[in-house]
Amino acid sequence: MSIARRLNRTLEVWRAAVEPDGAGGQRRTMTRRPDTVRGKVDQPSASDRLLAQQAGSEHTHDIYLLPAADVERGDELHGGGQVFKVRSVVEPSSTRYRKAECHLIQTTGG
């Protein structure tokens, strides 16, 4: 059974790239990947949020993806005016989907 019909958002994947800073060091920048992914954005359960807090992480949203989605820990997912930082990516044993545990990056002003 595919979850594709439940994935109602298109998200851009941004990944860290390291480049020289011109002074002998390196600069880390986020670079947009060429492909987008489809996803379903949900809030995690209270127990999932508590587990993340106990581990020293903030887990504000779960994003469900297709099994072949190229999303990794440390990536950012952009879509619908929101930016999510991927804290981890997990797969169930049946590999019907991937779940990115994310933190919503909230901006100020506008």
Coordinates of C-alpha atoms in Angstrom, one line a residue:
M1 CA 0.0 0.0 0.0
S2 CA 1.5 3.3 -1.1
I3 CA 1.2 6.5 0.9
A4 CA 1.6 8.7 -2.3
R5 CA -2.0 9.8 -2.3
R6 CA -1.6 11.3 1.3
L7 CA 1.4 13.4 0.4
N8 CA -0.2 16.8 -0.1
R9 CA 2.8 19.2 -0.1
T10 CA 5.7 19.8 -2.4
L11 CA 8.9 20.6 -0.6
E12 CA 12.3 21.8 -1.8
V13 CA 15.3 20.0 -0.3
W14 CA 18.3 22.2 0.8
R15 CA 21.6 20.5 1.7
A16 CA 24.7 21.9 3.3
A17 CA 27.7 22.6 1.0
V18 CA 31.2 23.6 2.2
E19 CA 33.2 26.0 0.1
P20 CA 36.4 27.9 0.6
D21 CA 36.0 31.3 2.2
G22 CA 39.0 32.9 0.4
A23 CA 41.0 33.3 3.6
G24 CA 42.1 29.6 4.0
G25 CA 39.0 28.5 5.8
Q26 CA 35.6 27.2 4.8
R27 CA 32.1 28.5 4.7
R28 CA 29.0 26.3 5.1
T29 CA 26.0 27.3 2.9
M30 CA 22.7 25.7 2.2
T31 CA 22.2 24.8 -1.5
R32 CA 18.9 23.9 -3.1
R33 CA 18.9 20.4 -4.6
P34 CA 17.5 20.1 -8.1
D35 CA 14.6 17.8 -7.2
T36 CA 11.6 18.4 -5.0
V37 CA 9.9 15.8 -2.7
R38 CA 6.3 15.3 -1.8
G39 CA 5.5 15.1 1.8
K40 CA 2.8 15.2 4.5
V41 CA 3.5 17.5 7.4
D42 CA 2.2 16.5 10.8
Q43 CA 2.8 17.4 14.4
P44 CA 4.4 14.6 16.5
S45 CA 2.6 13.1 19.5
A46 CA 3.3 14.4 23.0
S47 CA 5.4 11.4 23.8
D48 CA 7.6 11.8 20.7
R49 CA 8.2 15.5 21.7
L50 CA 9.1 14.4 25.2
L51 CA 11.6 11.8 24.0
A52 CA 13.2 14.4 21.8
Q53 CA 13.5 16.9 24.7
Q54 CA 15.0 14.2 26.9
A55 CA 17.6 13.7 24.1
G56 CA 18.4 17.4 23.9
S57 CA 16.6 18.0 20.6
E58 CA 13.5 19.9 19.5
H59 CA 11.0 17.9 17.5
T60 CA 8.1 20.0 16.3
H61 CA 6.9 18.2 13.1
D62 CA 7.0 14.8 11.4
I63 CA 7.2 14.9 7.6
Y64 CA 6.2 11.7 5.8
L65 CA 8.0 11.0 2.5
L66 CA 8.1 8.4 -0.2
P67 CA 10.7 5.6 0.5
A68 CA 13.0 6.9 -2.3
A69 CA 13.0 10.5 -1.2
D70 CA 16.6 11.9 -1.0
V71 CA 16.3 13.6 2.4
E72 CA 19.1 13.3 5.0
R73 CA 19.8 14.5 8.6
G74 CA 20.9 18.1 8.5
D75 CA 18.9 19.0 5.3
E76 CA 16.2 21.7 5.3
L77 CA 12.8 21.3 3.7
H78 CA 11.2 24.4 2.4
G79 CA 7.6 24.7 1.4
G80 CA 4.4 26.6 2.1
G81 CA 6.3 29.6 3.6
Q82 CA 7.9 27.3 6.2
V83 CA 11.4 25.9 6.7
F84 CA 12.0 22.6 8.6
K85 CA 15.4 21.5 9.8
V86 CA 15.7 17.7 9.5
R87 CA 16.8 16.2 12.9
S88 CA 16.7 12.5 11.8
V89 CA 15.2 10.3 9.1
V90 CA 13.7 6.9 10.0
E91 CA 12.0 4.1 8.1
P92 CA 9.6 1.4 9.3
S93 CA 10.6 -2.2 8.8
S94 CA 8.2 -2.5 5.9
T95 CA 9.7 0.5 4.1
R96 CA 6.4 2.0 2.9
Y97 CA 7.5 5.5 3.8
R98 CA 10.3 7.5 5.4
K99 CA 9.6 9.9 8.3
A100 CA 11.8 13.0 8.8
E101 CA 11.7 14.2 12.4
C102 CA 12.0 18.0 12.0
H103 CA 12.2 21.3 13.8
L104 CA 10.2 24.2 12.4
I105 CA 12.5 27.2 11.9
Q106 CA 10.4 30.3 12.7
T107 CA 11.4 33.6 11.3
T108 CA 10.7 37.0 12.8
G109 CA 9.4 40.1 11.2
G110 CA 7.9 40.2 7.7

